Coordinates of C-alpha atoms in Angstrom, one line a residue:
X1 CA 7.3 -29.8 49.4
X2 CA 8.0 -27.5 46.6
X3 CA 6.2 -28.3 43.0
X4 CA 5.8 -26.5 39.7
X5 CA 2.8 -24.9 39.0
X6 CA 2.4 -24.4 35.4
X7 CA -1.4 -23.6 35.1
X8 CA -2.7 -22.2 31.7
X9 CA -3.2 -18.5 33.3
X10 CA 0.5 -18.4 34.6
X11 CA 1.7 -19.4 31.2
X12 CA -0.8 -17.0 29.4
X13 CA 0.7 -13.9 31.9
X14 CA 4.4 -15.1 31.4
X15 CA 4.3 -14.8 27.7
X16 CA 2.3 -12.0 27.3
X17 CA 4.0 -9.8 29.7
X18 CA 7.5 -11.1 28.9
X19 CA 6.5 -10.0 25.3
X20 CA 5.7 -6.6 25.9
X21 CA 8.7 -6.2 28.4
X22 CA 11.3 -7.4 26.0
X23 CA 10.0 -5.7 22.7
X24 CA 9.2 -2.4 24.8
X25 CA 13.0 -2.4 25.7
X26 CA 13.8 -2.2 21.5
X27 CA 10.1 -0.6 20.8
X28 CA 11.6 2.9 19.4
X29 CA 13.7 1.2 17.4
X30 CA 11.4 -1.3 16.4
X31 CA 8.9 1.3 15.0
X32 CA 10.5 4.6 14.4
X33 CA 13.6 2.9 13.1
X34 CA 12.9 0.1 10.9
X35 CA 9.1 0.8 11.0
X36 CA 7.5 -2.6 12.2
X37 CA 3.7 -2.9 12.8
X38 CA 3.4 -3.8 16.7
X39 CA 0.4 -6.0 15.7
X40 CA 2.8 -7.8 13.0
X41 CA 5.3 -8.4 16.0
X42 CA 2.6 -9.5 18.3
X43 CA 0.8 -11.6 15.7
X44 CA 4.1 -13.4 14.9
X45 CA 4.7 -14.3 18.9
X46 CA 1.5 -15.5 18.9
X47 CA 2.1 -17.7 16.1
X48 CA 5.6 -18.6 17.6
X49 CA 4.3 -19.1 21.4
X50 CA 1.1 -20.6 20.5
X51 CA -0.2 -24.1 19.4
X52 CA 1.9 -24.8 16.2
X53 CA 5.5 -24.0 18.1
X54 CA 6.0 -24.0 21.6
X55 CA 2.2 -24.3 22.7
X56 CA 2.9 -22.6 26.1
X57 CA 0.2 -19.5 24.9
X58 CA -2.9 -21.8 24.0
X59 CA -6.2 -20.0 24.6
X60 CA -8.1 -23.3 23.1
X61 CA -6.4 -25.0 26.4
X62 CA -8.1 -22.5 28.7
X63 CA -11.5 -23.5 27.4
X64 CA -11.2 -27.0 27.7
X65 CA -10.8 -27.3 24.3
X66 CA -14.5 -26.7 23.2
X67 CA -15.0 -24.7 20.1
X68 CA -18.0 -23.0 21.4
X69 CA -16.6 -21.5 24.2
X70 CA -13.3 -20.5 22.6
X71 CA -15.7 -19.0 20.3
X72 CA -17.3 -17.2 22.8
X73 CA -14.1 -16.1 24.7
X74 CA -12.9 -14.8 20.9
X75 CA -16.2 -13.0 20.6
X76 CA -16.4 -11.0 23.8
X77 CA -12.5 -10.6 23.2
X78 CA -12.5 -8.7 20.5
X79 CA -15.7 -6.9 20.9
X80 CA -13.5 -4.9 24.1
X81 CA -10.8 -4.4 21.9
X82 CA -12.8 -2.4 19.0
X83 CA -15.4 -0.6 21.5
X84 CA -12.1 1.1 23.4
X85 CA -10.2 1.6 19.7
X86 CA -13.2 2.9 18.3
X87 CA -14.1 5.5 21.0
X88 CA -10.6 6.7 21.5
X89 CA -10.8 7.0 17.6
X90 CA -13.9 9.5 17.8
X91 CA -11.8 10.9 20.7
X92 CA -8.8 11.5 18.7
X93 CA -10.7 13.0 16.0
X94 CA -11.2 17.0 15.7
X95 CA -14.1 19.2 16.9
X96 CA -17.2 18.4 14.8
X97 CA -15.3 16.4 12.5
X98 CA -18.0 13.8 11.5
X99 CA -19.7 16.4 10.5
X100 CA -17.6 18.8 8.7
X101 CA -16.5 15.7 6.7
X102 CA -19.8 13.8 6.5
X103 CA -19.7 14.2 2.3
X104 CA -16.2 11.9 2.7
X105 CA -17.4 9.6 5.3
X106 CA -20.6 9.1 3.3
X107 CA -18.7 8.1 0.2
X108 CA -16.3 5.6 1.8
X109 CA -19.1 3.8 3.5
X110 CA -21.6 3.5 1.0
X111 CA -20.2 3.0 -2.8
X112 CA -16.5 2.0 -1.5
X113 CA -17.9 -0.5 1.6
X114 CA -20.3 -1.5 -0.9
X115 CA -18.3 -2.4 -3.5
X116 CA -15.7 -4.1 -1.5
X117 CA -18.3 -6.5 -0.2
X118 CA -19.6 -7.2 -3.7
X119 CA -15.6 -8.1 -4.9
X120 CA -14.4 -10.0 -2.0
X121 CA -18.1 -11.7 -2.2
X122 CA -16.9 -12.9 -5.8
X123 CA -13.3 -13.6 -5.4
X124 CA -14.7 -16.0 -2.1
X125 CA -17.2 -17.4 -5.1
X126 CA -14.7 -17.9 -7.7
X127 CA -11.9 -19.3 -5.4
X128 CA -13.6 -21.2 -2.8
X129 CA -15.5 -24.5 -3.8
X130 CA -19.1 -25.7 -3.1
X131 CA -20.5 -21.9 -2.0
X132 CA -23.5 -20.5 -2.9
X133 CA -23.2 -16.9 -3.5
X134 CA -25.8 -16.4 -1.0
X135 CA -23.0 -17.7 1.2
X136 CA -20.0 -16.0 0.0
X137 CA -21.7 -12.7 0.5
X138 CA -21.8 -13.7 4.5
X139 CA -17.8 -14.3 4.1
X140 CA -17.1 -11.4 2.4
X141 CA -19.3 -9.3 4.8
X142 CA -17.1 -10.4 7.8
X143 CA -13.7 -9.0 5.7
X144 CA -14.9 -6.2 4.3
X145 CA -14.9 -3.4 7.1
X146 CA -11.8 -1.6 8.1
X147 CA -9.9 -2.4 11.2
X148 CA -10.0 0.4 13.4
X149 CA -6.5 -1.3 15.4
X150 CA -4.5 -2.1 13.0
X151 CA -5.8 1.5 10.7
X152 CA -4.5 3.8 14.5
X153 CA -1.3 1.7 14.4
X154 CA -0.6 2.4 10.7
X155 CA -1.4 6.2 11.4
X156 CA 0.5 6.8 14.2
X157 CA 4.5 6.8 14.5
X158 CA 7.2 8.9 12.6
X159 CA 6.7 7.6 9.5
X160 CA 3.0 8.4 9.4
X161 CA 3.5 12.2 11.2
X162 CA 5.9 12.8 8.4
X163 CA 4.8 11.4 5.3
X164 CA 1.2 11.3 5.9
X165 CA -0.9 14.8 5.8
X166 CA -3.1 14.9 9.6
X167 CA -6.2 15.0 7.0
X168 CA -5.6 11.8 5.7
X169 CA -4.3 10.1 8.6
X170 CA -7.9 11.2 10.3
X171 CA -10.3 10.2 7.3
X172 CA -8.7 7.0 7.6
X173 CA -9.3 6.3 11.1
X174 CA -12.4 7.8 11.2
X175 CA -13.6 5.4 8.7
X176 CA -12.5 2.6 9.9
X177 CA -14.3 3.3 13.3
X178 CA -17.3 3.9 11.7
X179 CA -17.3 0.9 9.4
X180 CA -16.5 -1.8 11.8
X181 CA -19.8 -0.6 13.5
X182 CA -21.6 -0.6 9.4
X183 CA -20.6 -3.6 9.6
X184 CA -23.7 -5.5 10.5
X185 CA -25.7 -4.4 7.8
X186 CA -24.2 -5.9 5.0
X187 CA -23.5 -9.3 7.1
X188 CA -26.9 -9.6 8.0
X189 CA -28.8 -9.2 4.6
X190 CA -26.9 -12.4 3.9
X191 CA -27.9 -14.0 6.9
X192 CA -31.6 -13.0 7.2
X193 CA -31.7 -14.2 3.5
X194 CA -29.7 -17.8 4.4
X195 CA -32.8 -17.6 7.5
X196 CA -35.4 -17.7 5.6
X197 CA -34.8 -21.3 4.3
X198 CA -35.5 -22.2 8.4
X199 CA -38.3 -23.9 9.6
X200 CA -38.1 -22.3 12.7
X201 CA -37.4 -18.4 11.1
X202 CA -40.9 -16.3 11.5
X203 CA -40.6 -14.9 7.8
X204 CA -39.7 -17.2 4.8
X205 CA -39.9 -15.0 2.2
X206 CA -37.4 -12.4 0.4
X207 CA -39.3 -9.9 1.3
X208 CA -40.2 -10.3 5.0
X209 CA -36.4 -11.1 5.3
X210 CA -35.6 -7.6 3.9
X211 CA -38.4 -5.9 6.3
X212 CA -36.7 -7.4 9.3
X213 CA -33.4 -6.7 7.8
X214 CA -34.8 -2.6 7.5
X215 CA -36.3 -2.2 11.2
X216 CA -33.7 -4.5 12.8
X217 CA -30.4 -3.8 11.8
X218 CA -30.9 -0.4 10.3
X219 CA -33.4 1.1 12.2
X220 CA -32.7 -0.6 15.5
X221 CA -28.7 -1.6 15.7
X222 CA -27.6 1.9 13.2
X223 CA -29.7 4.3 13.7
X224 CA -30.9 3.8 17.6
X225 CA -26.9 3.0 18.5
X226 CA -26.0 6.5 16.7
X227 CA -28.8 8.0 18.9
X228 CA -27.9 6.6 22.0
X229 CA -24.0 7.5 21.3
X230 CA -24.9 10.9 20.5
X231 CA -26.8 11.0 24.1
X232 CA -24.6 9.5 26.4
X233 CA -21.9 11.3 24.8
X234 CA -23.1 14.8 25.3
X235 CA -24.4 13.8 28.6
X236 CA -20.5 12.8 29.7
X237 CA -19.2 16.0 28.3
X238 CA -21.8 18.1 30.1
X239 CA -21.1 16.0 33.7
X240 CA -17.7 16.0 33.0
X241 CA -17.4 20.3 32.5
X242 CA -19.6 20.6 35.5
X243 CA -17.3 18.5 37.9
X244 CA -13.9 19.9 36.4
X245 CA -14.9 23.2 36.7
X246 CA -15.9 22.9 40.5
X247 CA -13.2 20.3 41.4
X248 CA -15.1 17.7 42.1
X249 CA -13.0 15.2 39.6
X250 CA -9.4 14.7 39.9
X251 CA -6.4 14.4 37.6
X252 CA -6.3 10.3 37.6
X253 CA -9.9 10.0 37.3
X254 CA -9.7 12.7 33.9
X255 CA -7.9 10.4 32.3
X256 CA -9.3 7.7 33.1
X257 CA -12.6 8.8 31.9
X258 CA -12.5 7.8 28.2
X259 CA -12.0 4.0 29.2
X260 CA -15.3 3.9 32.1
X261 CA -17.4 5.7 29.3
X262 CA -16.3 2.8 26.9
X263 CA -17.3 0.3 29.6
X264 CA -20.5 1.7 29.9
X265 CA -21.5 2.3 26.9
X266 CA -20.6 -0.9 26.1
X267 CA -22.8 -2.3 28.5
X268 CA -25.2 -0.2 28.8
X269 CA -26.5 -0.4 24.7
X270 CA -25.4 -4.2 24.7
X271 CA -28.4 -4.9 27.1
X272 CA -30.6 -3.3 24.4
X273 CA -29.3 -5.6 21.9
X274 CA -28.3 -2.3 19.5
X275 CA -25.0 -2.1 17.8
X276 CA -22.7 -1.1 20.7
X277 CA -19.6 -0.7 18.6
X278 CA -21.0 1.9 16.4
X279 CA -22.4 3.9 20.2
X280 CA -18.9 3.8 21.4
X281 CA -17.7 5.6 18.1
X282 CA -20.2 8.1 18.2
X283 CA -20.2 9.2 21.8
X284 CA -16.5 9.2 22.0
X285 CA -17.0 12.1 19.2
X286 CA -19.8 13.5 20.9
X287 CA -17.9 13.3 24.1
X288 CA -15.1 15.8 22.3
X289 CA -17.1 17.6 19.8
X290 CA -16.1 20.7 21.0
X291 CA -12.6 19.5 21.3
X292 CA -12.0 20.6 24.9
X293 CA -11.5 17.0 26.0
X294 CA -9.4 16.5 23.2
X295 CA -7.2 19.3 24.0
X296 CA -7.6 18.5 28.0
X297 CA -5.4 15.2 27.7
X298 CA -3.4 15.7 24.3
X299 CA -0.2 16.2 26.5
X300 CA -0.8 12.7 28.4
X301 CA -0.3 9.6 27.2
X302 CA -2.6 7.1 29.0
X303 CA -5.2 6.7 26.5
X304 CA -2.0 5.5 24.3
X305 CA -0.6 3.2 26.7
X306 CA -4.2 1.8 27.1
X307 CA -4.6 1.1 23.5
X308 CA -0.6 0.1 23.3
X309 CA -1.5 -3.0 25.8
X310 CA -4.6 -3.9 23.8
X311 CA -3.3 -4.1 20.5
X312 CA -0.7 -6.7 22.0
X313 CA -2.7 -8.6 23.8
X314 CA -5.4 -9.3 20.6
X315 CA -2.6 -9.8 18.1
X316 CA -1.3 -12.2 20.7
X317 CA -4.5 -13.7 21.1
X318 CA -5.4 -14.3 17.2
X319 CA -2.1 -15.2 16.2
X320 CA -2.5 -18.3 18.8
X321 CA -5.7 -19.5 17.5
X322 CA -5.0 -19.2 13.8
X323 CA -6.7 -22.1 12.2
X324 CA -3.5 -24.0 10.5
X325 CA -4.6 -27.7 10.4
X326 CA -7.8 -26.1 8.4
X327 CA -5.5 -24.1 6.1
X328 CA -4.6 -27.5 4.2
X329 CA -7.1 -29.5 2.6
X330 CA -10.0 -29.3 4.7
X331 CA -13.6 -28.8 3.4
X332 CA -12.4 -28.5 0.0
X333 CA -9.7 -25.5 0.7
X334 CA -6.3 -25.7 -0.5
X335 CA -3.2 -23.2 0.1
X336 CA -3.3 -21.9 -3.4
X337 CA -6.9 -21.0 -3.6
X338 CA -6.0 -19.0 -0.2
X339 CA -3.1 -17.6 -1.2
X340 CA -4.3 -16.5 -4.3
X341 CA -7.6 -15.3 -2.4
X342 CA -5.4 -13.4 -0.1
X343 CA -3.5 -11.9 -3.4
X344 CA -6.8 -10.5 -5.0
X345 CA -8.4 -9.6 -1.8
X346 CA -5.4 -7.1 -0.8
X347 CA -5.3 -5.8 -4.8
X348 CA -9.1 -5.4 -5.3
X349 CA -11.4 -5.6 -2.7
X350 CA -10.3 -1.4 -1.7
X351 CA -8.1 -0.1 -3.6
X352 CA -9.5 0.2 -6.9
X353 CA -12.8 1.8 -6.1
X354 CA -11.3 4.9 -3.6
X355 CA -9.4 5.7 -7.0
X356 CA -12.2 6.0 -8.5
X357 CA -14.1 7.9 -6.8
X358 CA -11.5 10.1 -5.1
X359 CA -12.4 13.2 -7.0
X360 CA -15.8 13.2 -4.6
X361 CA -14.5 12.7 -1.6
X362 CA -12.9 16.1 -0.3
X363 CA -10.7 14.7 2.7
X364 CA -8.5 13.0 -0.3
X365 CA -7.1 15.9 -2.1
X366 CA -4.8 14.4 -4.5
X367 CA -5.0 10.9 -6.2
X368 CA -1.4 9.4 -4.0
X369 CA -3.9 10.6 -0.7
X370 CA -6.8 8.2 -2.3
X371 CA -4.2 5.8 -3.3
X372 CA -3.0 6.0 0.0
X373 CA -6.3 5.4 2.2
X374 CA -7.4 3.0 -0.9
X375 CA -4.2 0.7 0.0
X376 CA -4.8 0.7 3.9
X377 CA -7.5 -0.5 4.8
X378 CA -6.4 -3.3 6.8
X379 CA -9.0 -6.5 7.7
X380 CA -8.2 -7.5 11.3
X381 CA -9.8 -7.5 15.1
X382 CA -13.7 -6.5 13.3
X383 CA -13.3 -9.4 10.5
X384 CA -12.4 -12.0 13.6
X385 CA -15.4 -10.2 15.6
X386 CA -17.9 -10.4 12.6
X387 CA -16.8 -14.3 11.9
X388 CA -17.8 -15.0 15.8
X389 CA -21.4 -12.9 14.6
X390 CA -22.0 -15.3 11.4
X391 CA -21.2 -18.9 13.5
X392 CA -23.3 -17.5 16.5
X393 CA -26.5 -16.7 13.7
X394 CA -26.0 -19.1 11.1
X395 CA -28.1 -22.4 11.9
X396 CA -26.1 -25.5 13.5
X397 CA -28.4 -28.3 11.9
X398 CA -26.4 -29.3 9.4
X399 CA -28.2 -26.9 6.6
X400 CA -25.3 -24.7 6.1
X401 CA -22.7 -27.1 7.7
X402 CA -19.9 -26.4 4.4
X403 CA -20.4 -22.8 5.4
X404 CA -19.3 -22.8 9.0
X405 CA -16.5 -25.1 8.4
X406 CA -14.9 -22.7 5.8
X407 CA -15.5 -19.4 7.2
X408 CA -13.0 -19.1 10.0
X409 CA -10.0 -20.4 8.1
X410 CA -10.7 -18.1 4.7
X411 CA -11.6 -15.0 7.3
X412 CA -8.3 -16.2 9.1
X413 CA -6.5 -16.6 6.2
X414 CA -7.0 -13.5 4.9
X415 CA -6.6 -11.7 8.5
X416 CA -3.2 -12.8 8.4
X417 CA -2.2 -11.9 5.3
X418 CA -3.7 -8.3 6.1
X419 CA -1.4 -8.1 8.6
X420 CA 1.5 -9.3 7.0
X421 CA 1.0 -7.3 3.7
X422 CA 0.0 -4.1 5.3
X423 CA 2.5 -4.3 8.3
X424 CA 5.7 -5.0 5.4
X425 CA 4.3 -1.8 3.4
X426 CA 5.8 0.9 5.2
X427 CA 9.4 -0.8 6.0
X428 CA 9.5 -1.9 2.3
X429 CA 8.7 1.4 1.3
X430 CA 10.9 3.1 3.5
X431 CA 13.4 0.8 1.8
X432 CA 13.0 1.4 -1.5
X433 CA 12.8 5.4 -0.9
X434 CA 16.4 5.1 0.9
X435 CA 17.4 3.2 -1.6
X436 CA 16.4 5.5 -4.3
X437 CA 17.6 8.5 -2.5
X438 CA 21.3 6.8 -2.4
X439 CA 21.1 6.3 -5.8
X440 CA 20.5 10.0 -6.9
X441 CA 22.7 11.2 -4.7
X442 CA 25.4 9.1 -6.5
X443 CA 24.2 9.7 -9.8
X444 CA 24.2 13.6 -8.5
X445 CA 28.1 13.0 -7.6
X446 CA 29.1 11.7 -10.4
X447 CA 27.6 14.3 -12.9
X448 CA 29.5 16.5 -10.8
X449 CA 32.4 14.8 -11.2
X450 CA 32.1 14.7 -15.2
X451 CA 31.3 17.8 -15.1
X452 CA 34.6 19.4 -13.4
X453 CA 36.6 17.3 -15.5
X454 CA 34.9 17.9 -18.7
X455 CA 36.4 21.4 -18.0
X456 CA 40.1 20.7 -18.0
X457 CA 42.1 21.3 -21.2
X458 CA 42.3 18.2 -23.5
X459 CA 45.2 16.5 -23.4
X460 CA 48.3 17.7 -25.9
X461 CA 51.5 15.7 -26.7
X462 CA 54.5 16.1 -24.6
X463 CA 56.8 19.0 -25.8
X464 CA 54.0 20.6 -27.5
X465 CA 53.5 24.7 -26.7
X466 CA 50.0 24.7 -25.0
X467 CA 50.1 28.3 -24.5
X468 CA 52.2 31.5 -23.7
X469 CA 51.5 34.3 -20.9
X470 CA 53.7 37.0 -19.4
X471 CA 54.1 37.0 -15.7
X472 CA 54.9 40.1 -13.7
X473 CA 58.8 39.8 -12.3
X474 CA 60.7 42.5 -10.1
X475 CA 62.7 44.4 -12.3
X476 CA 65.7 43.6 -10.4
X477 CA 66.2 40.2 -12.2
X478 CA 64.2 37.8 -13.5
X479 CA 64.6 34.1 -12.7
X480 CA 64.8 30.5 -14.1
X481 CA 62.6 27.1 -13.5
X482 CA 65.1 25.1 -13.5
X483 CA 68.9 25.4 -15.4
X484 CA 69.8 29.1 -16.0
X485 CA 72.6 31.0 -17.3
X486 CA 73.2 34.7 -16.7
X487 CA 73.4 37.0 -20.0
X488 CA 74.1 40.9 -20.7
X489 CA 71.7 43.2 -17.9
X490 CA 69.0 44.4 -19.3
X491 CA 68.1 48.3 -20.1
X492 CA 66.7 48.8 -16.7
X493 CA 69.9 47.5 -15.0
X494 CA 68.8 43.9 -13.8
X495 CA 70.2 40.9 -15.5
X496 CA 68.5 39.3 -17.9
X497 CA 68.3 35.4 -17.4
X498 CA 67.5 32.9 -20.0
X499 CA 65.7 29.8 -18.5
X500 CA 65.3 26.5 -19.7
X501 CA 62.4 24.3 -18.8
X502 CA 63.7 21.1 -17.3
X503 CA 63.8 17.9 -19.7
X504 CA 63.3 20.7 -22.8
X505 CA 65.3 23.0 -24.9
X506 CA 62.7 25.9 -24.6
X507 CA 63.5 29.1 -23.2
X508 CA 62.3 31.4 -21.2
X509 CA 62.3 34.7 -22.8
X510 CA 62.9 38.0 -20.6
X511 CA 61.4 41.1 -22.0
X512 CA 62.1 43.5 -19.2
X513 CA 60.1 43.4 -16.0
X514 CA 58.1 40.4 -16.9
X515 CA 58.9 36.7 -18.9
X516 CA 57.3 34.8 -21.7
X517 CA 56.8 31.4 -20.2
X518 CA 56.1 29.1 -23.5
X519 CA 53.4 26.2 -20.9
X520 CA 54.8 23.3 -21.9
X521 CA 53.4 19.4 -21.0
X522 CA 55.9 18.1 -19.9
X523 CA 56.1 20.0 -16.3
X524 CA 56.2 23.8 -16.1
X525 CA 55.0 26.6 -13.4
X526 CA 51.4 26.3 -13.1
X527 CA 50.0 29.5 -15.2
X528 CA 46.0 29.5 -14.6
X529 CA 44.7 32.9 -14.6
X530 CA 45.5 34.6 -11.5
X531 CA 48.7 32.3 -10.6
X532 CA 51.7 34.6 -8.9
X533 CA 55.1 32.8 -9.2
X534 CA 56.3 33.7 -5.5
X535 CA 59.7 35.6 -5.5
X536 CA 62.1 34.7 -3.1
X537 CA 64.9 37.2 -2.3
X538 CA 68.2 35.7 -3.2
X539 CA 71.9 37.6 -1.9
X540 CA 71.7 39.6 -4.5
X541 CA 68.3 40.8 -4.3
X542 CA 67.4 38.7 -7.4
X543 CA 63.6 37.5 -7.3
X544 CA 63.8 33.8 -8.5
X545 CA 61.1 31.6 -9.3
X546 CA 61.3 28.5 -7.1
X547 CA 61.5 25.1 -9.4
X548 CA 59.7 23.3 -6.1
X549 CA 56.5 25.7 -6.8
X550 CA 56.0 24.0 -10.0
X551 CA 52.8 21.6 -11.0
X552 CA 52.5 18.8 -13.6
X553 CA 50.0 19.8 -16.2
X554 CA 48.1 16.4 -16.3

C-alpha cells in the first residue's frame, strides 16, 4: 500500500533545496539588480518555513526537542560554516597580505575589537535587567567579532566590485576572518572570571583566573592555532607544487583541495583543543602566500559555489531556530529594550571607533573607506557559534541561571537585526543614489531649458518695429510677403515692388538689389542672422519671397 512519508530529513531537503532552486532561477536579478543579501533571503525563508509559520523546516524537531542537543547540532553547525569561510577568506586574500598589512589588521583587532566589546558590554548593562557586568561582558563578547559570511557576501557582487576599492573590500574580510578566531579571548576573560566563584574551578582568585586566561587561551588556543596554521599551510602548498608539477594530482582534485585542507585542519587542531577557526584562517593564507594557488583557481568557480551553498543552508538554519517566544517578556526582556539594544548596537558598537582611528590604519585611505568598513561589520554565524561556547562553559547549577536564559535571545536578537540592517544598506543606498542622480539630471534639464529661453528677445507689443535689416534680393525684382503692388522699375531695370506686411500698413521698402524689412510682431519673415529668404523664379524671372516661408515671432 502506498503511504506518505513525511520524515523530518525529507522535509529539511525539500525546503532547502527547493529554496536554492527557485531563488537561483531569479539570483542575478536578485543581487546584481536590486542588490539583496542572499543571507537576508535565506534568513527570511527560514523564518517563513520554520517554527513560527509553516513549521515544515524545524531543526528543534530533528533533535527530539532537547535544547542540549539542538545546541550541540547549532554548535558543530556553525563551527563548519566559519572554518570553510574563513580559509577560503585567507585564500582569497593576496600574496603575503597579512603581512604587508599587519599595522591595519593590528589596529582593527586590538583598540577597535576592544572597544566594541567594552560598548556593546554596556549597552547589554544598561538595557538588559538583573546582569552583572561581569555577565554582560560574556554577552557582548559573543557579538562583538565580525562575521566572516555575511562580511564575503557584502564584498562580493556588482555593487561591491564597483563602488568598493579591492583594498577595502580585502581589509574587511580579512578582519573579519581573523576576528571570529580573536574571538575567544575576550569571551573567556569573562568566563574564567564568572569561574572562579565555582567550587569545583582549580583557581578562585582574580589572579589565577587571569594566569589560566594567559597560557590557555592566548598562549595555547592564539598563539599555538597560528602556529599550527602557519605549518600545515606551508606544508599543503609545498605537497601541492610537488604533485602539480609531476602530474600526480588532477584537475577535480585541485579544486577540491581548499575544502579537504579545511576538513583537516579542522580536525586535526580540534583534537588538540586549540582554536581551530583561527588555524583554518591562517593556513588558508599560508597555503597561498605566494599567490600561485590563488592565481591557479581564480578562473573557476567551485570554491564560490561551495561557499554559495553554505551561506544558504546556515541562514536557513538560524532563521528556523530564532528564539521568538523568548523575545517577549521572558526573564525580564521586553521588545523595546531589544529593539532599542539592536538600535545602539548597529550605531556604536563599530562604527564610531574605526573613525577614529582611521588616520592609523593605512588599508583605509580616506575617512568614507573607514566609514565604510566601520558600518559593516556585520554580527552573524561567529556570534551564534560564540553563544553555543558561553552555554557549553558557563556552570548549569543554577549560579548563573538569569544568564543562560538571556543570552541566546539578546545574541539572537541582535543577529537578526544585523542581518536585516546591514542586508537593506546597499539596496537602500542604491536607492537613494538613483534617486539623487534623477533628480540632477532634471534639475540639469531644466537650467538648460531657462537658459535657452532666457536668450530670446523680450517680448514687444504687436505692431511695434522690433528691428530693421536689409536682405540681399536678385536685382531682377524684388518681392512682397504678402499684398504687393508694382511701382516705376528701378535704376537698374527691375521693378520695384512695395510690400505690405499682412494684417499691417508697413511697407517694405526697395532700395535696389536688396529691401528694408521693418520685423514686425505680428508675423513677418524670420530675419535671425544668417536667414536667406529663398527666391523662387516666377514667369517673369521675378525672385519673390514666398509668404508660406514666414515664422511667428513669439
Amino acid at each position: 500500500m502506498v503511504a506518505l512519508d513525511p520524515t523530518e530529513t525529507s522535509k529539511a531537503l525539500a525546503v532547502a533545496g527547493g529554496y536554492i532552486v527557485l531563488t537561483g532561477l531569479v539570483s542575478y536579478f536578485l543581487k546584481e539588480r536590486l542588490y539583496i543579501s542572499e543571507a537576508l533571503l535565506a534568513l527570511v525563508a527560514g523564518i517563513v518555513f520554520g517554527p513560527l509559520a509553516a513549521d515544515v523546516f524545524s531543526p528543534a524537531r530533528w533533535v527530539g526537542g532537547s535544547s542540549t542537543t539542538l545546541s550541540t547540532l547549532t554548535f558543530e553547525i556553525t563551527r563548519i560554516v566559519i572554518a570553510v569561510q574563513v580559509l577560503f577568506t585567507g585564500i582569497a586574500l593576496p600574496k603575503a597580505y597579512l603581512w604587508r598589512e599587519r599595522r591595519s589588521l593590528a589596529v582593527l583587532l586590538l583598540p577597535v575589537m576592544t572597544a566594541a566589546w567594552f560598548v556593546t558590554s554596556l549597552l547589554v548593562w544598561a538595557l538588559i535587567p538583573d546582569l552583572t557586568f561581569l555577565e554582560t561582558l560574556v554577552v557582548g563578547a559573543c557579538v562583538t567579532p565580525t562575521d566572516p559570511v555575511l562580511a564575503n557576501s557584502i564584498c562580493k557582487g556588482r555593487f561591491a566590485e564597483k563602488h568598493v576599492p579591492t583594498h577595502v573590500r580585502d581589509i574587511i574580510v580579512a578582519e573579519s576572518a581573523a576576528n571570529d578566531g580573536l574571538g575567544y579571548p575576550f569571551l573567556f576573560i569573562g568566563l574564567y572570571l564568572i569561574l572562579i566563584h565555582e567550587p569545583s574551578h582549580p583557581t578562585h582568585t582574580v589572579g589565577g583566573a587571569i594566569g589560566e586566561w594567559i597560557y590557555n587561551i592566548v598562549l595555547y588556543q592564539i598563539a599555538l592555532s597560528c602556529v599550527l596554521g602557519g605549518i600545515i599551510g606551508y606544508l599543503a602548498r609545498k605537497a601541492l607544487k610537488y604533485a602539480e608539477s609531476h602530474n600526480l594530482i588532477d584537475h577535480e582534485s585541485f579544486l577540491a583541495y581548499g575544502v579537504a585542507l579545511t576538513f583537516f585542519t579542522l580536525g586535526a587542531v580540534g583534537l588538540l583543543g586549540s582554536d581551530d577557526l583561527l588555524a583554518c584562517f591562517v593556513a588558508g593564507n599560508a597555503l597561498t602566500w605566494d599567490d600561485w594557488f590563488r592565481l591557479e583557481t581564480a578562473d573557476h568557480a567551485f570554491q564560490d559555489v561551495i561557499d554559495n551553498l553554505l551561506n544558504t543552508a546556515v541562514f536557513l538554519y538560524i532563521g528556523a531556530i530564532l528564539p521568538w517566544s523568548e523575545f517577549g517578556n521572558f526573564a525580564g526582556l521586553s521588545p523595546w529594550r531589544l529593539v532599542v539594544l539592536g538600535i545602539l548596537v548597529m550605531l556604536l558598537r563599530r562604527l564610531p571607533w574605526v573613525l577614529a582611528v582611521g588616520k592609523f590604519i593605512p588599508a583605509l585611505e580616506t575617512w568614507r573607506e573607514a566609514a565604510f568598513a566601520g558600518w559593516f561589520g556585520p554580527i552573524g554565524v561567529g556570534a551564534v557559534f560564540y553563544n553555543q561556547v558561553a552555554l557549553e562553559t558557563l556552570p548549569d547549577d543554577g549560579t548563573r541561571q538569569h544568564l543562560r536564559d538571556v543570552i541566546t535571545p539578546v545574541v539572537s536578537f541582535l543577529v537578526l537585526t544585523s542581518v536585516i540592517v546591514h542586508g537593506i544598506t546597499v539596496p537602500i543606498g542604491k536607492g537613494f543614489q538613483t534617486a539623487r542622480s534623477r533628480t540632477l539630471t532634471l534639475t540639469r534639464s531644466l537650467a538648460t531649458n531657462a537658459d535657452l529661453v532666457s536668450r530670446l528677445p523680450a517680448p514687444v507689443p504687436i505692431g511695434t518695429v522690433v528691428a530693421q535689416i536689409e536682405v540681399p534680393v536678385p536685382a531682377a525684382a524684388v518681392g512682397g510677403v504678402a499684398a504687393a503692388s508694382a511701382n516705376a522699375p528701378d535704376e537698374q531695370g527691375g521693378r520695384t515692388r512695395t510690400a505690405c506686411a499682412s494684417g499691417t500698413s508697413t511697407p517694405l521698402r526697395s532700395a535696389g538689389p536688396s529691401v528694408a524689412f521693418d520685423l514686425l510682431r505680428d508675423g513677418l519673415p524670420d530675419a535671425w542672422p544668417g536667414w536667406q529668404p529663398p527666391a523662387v523664379l516666377s514667369e517673369t524671372g521675378a525672385g519673390v519671397v514666398q509668404a508660406s516661408q514666414r515664422k511667428e515671432l513669439v
